[in-house]
Amino acid sequence: MNAGLFPSLAQFLGAYFHEDWQEEFRTEAAAVAAYVEQASPSALQCTHAELGRLWEETQGSDAIERLLADAGCAYNPRPKYRTARAWIRSLTQRIARGIPAPRKIG
């Protein structure tokens, strides 16, 4: 993954889905929940936007899998999700739910 094009996404994947991620989080859902809990609202917004761009700009699951591996992502989405593309869609939705709503002023 070109970290220059997807810096927040590369940071998320490298930090939460590194080669030993299962020792730290045990499940994929726990890793995503930890990121949503620990990341700043602006980091969540950036990661969400980059996931959306990845979805729009990358058509095949094989291309997404190569990008994930380049980012240091050691998670294999295939048993749980049929394709890497389906996992990206799921991540996008879960991270969106973690973004706080804008506060009303006044």
Tab-separated table of C-alpha atoms in Angstrom:
chain	number	residue	atom	x	y	z
A	1	MET	CA	0.000	0.000	0.000
A	2	ASN	CA	1.310	3.379	-0.852
A	3	ALA	CA	1.452	5.009	2.570
A	4	GLY	CA	1.529	8.390	0.858
A	5	LEU	CA	-1.890	7.753	-0.674
A	6	PHE	CA	-3.456	6.050	2.353
A	7	PRO	CA	-1.401	7.145	5.399
A	8	SER	CA	-4.105	6.700	8.048
A	9	LEU	CA	-5.195	3.355	6.663
A	10	ALA	CA	-1.594	2.130	6.456
A	11	GLN	CA	-1.037	3.209	10.082
A	12	PHE	CA	-4.210	1.432	11.243
A	13	LEU	CA	-3.466	-1.811	9.404
A	14	GLY	CA	0.203	-1.903	10.386
A	15	ALA	CA	-0.523	-1.158	14.035
A	16	TYR	CA	-3.602	-3.328	14.614
A	17	PHE	CA	-3.148	-6.158	12.107
A	18	HIS	CA	0.619	-6.769	12.277
A	19	GLU	CA	1.992	-10.312	12.217
A	20	ASP	CA	1.296	-10.855	15.944
A	21	TRP	CA	-2.111	-9.170	16.050
A	22	GLN	CA	-3.897	-12.302	17.330
A	23	GLU	CA	-1.718	-12.420	20.432
A	24	GLU	CA	-2.777	-8.885	21.264
A	25	PHE	CA	-6.433	-8.851	20.204
A	26	ARG	CA	-7.447	-12.510	19.624
A	27	THR	CA	-10.195	-11.581	17.114
A	28	GLU	CA	-10.503	-9.260	14.157
A	29	ALA	CA	-13.504	-7.582	15.771
A	30	ALA	CA	-11.504	-6.896	18.944
A	31	ALA	CA	-8.707	-5.271	16.921
A	32	VAL	CA	-11.162	-3.005	15.106
A	33	ALA	CA	-12.950	-2.141	18.369
A	34	ALA	CA	-9.611	-1.261	20.003
A	35	TYR	CA	-8.760	1.058	17.120
A	36	VAL	CA	-12.151	2.759	17.260
A	37	GLU	CA	-11.778	3.215	21.020
A	38	GLN	CA	-8.164	4.424	20.962
A	39	ALA	CA	-7.992	6.546	17.808
A	40	SER	CA	-8.810	10.234	17.772
A	41	PRO	CA	-11.952	11.366	15.973
A	42	SER	CA	-9.814	12.942	13.245
A	43	ALA	CA	-7.847	9.698	12.765
A	44	LEU	CA	-11.123	7.760	12.491
A	45	GLN	CA	-12.417	10.244	9.918
A	46	CYS	CA	-9.208	10.007	7.869
A	47	THR	CA	-9.162	6.208	7.996
A	48	HIS	CA	-12.831	6.087	7.019
A	49	ALA	CA	-12.232	8.417	4.068
A	50	GLU	CA	-9.228	6.384	2.920
A	51	LEU	CA	-11.203	3.130	3.150
A	52	GLY	CA	-13.840	4.758	0.946
A	53	ARG	CA	-11.198	5.814	-1.573
A	54	LEU	CA	-9.678	2.339	-1.538
A	55	TRP	CA	-13.126	0.868	-2.215
A	56	GLU	CA	-13.740	3.273	-5.096
A	57	GLU	CA	-10.285	3.094	-6.685
A	58	THR	CA	-9.527	-0.633	-6.361
A	59	GLN	CA	-11.866	-2.995	-8.142
A	60	GLY	CA	-10.574	-6.491	-7.491
A	61	SER	CA	-10.053	-8.330	-4.226
A	62	ASP	CA	-6.639	-9.545	-5.410
A	63	ALA	CA	-5.475	-5.934	-5.798
A	64	ILE	CA	-6.813	-5.087	-2.343
A	65	GLU	CA	-5.051	-8.112	-0.848
A	66	ARG	CA	-1.736	-6.944	-2.344
A	67	LEU	CA	-2.278	-3.442	-0.948
A	68	LEU	CA	-3.110	-4.861	2.490
A	69	ALA	CA	0.023	-7.004	2.497
A	70	ASP	CA	2.128	-4.008	1.438
A	71	ALA	CA	0.753	-2.115	4.448
A	72	GLY	CA	1.924	-4.850	6.820
A	73	CYS	CA	-1.561	-6.271	7.319
A	74	ALA	CA	-1.280	-9.924	8.349
A	75	TYR	CA	-5.041	-10.512	8.664
A	76	ASN	CA	-6.572	-12.931	6.160
A	77	PRO	CA	-10.209	-11.906	5.649
A	78	ARG	CA	-11.168	-14.974	3.603
A	79	PRO	CA	-12.620	-17.417	6.114
A	80	LYS	CA	-14.919	-14.857	7.738
A	81	TYR	CA	-15.448	-12.567	4.743
A	82	ARG	CA	-15.698	-14.009	1.258
A	83	THR	CA	-13.299	-11.448	-0.185
A	84	ALA	CA	-10.871	-8.737	0.903
A	85	ARG	CA	-13.240	-6.263	-0.721
A	86	ALA	CA	-16.067	-7.434	1.580
A	87	TRP	CA	-13.763	-6.939	4.576
A	88	ILE	CA	-12.949	-3.387	3.446
A	89	ARG	CA	-16.697	-2.668	3.244
A	90	SER	CA	-17.185	-4.052	6.761
A	91	LEU	CA	-14.269	-2.003	8.139
A	92	THR	CA	-15.685	1.132	6.537
A	93	GLN	CA	-19.051	0.594	8.221
A	94	ARG	CA	-17.612	-0.222	11.661
A	95	ILE	CA	-15.227	2.715	11.668
A	96	ALA	CA	-18.041	5.033	10.545
A	97	ARG	CA	-20.053	3.975	13.596
A	98	GLY	CA	-17.109	4.981	15.792
A	99	ILE	CA	-16.893	8.542	14.477
A	100	PRO	CA	-18.534	10.890	16.968
A	101	ALA	CA	-21.392	13.017	15.702
A	102	PRO	CA	-20.566	16.711	15.310
A	103	ARG	CA	-21.469	18.751	18.337
A	104	LYS	CA	-24.048	21.464	17.977
A	105	ILE	CA	-22.890	24.853	19.132
A	106	GLY	CA	-25.304	26.971	21.043
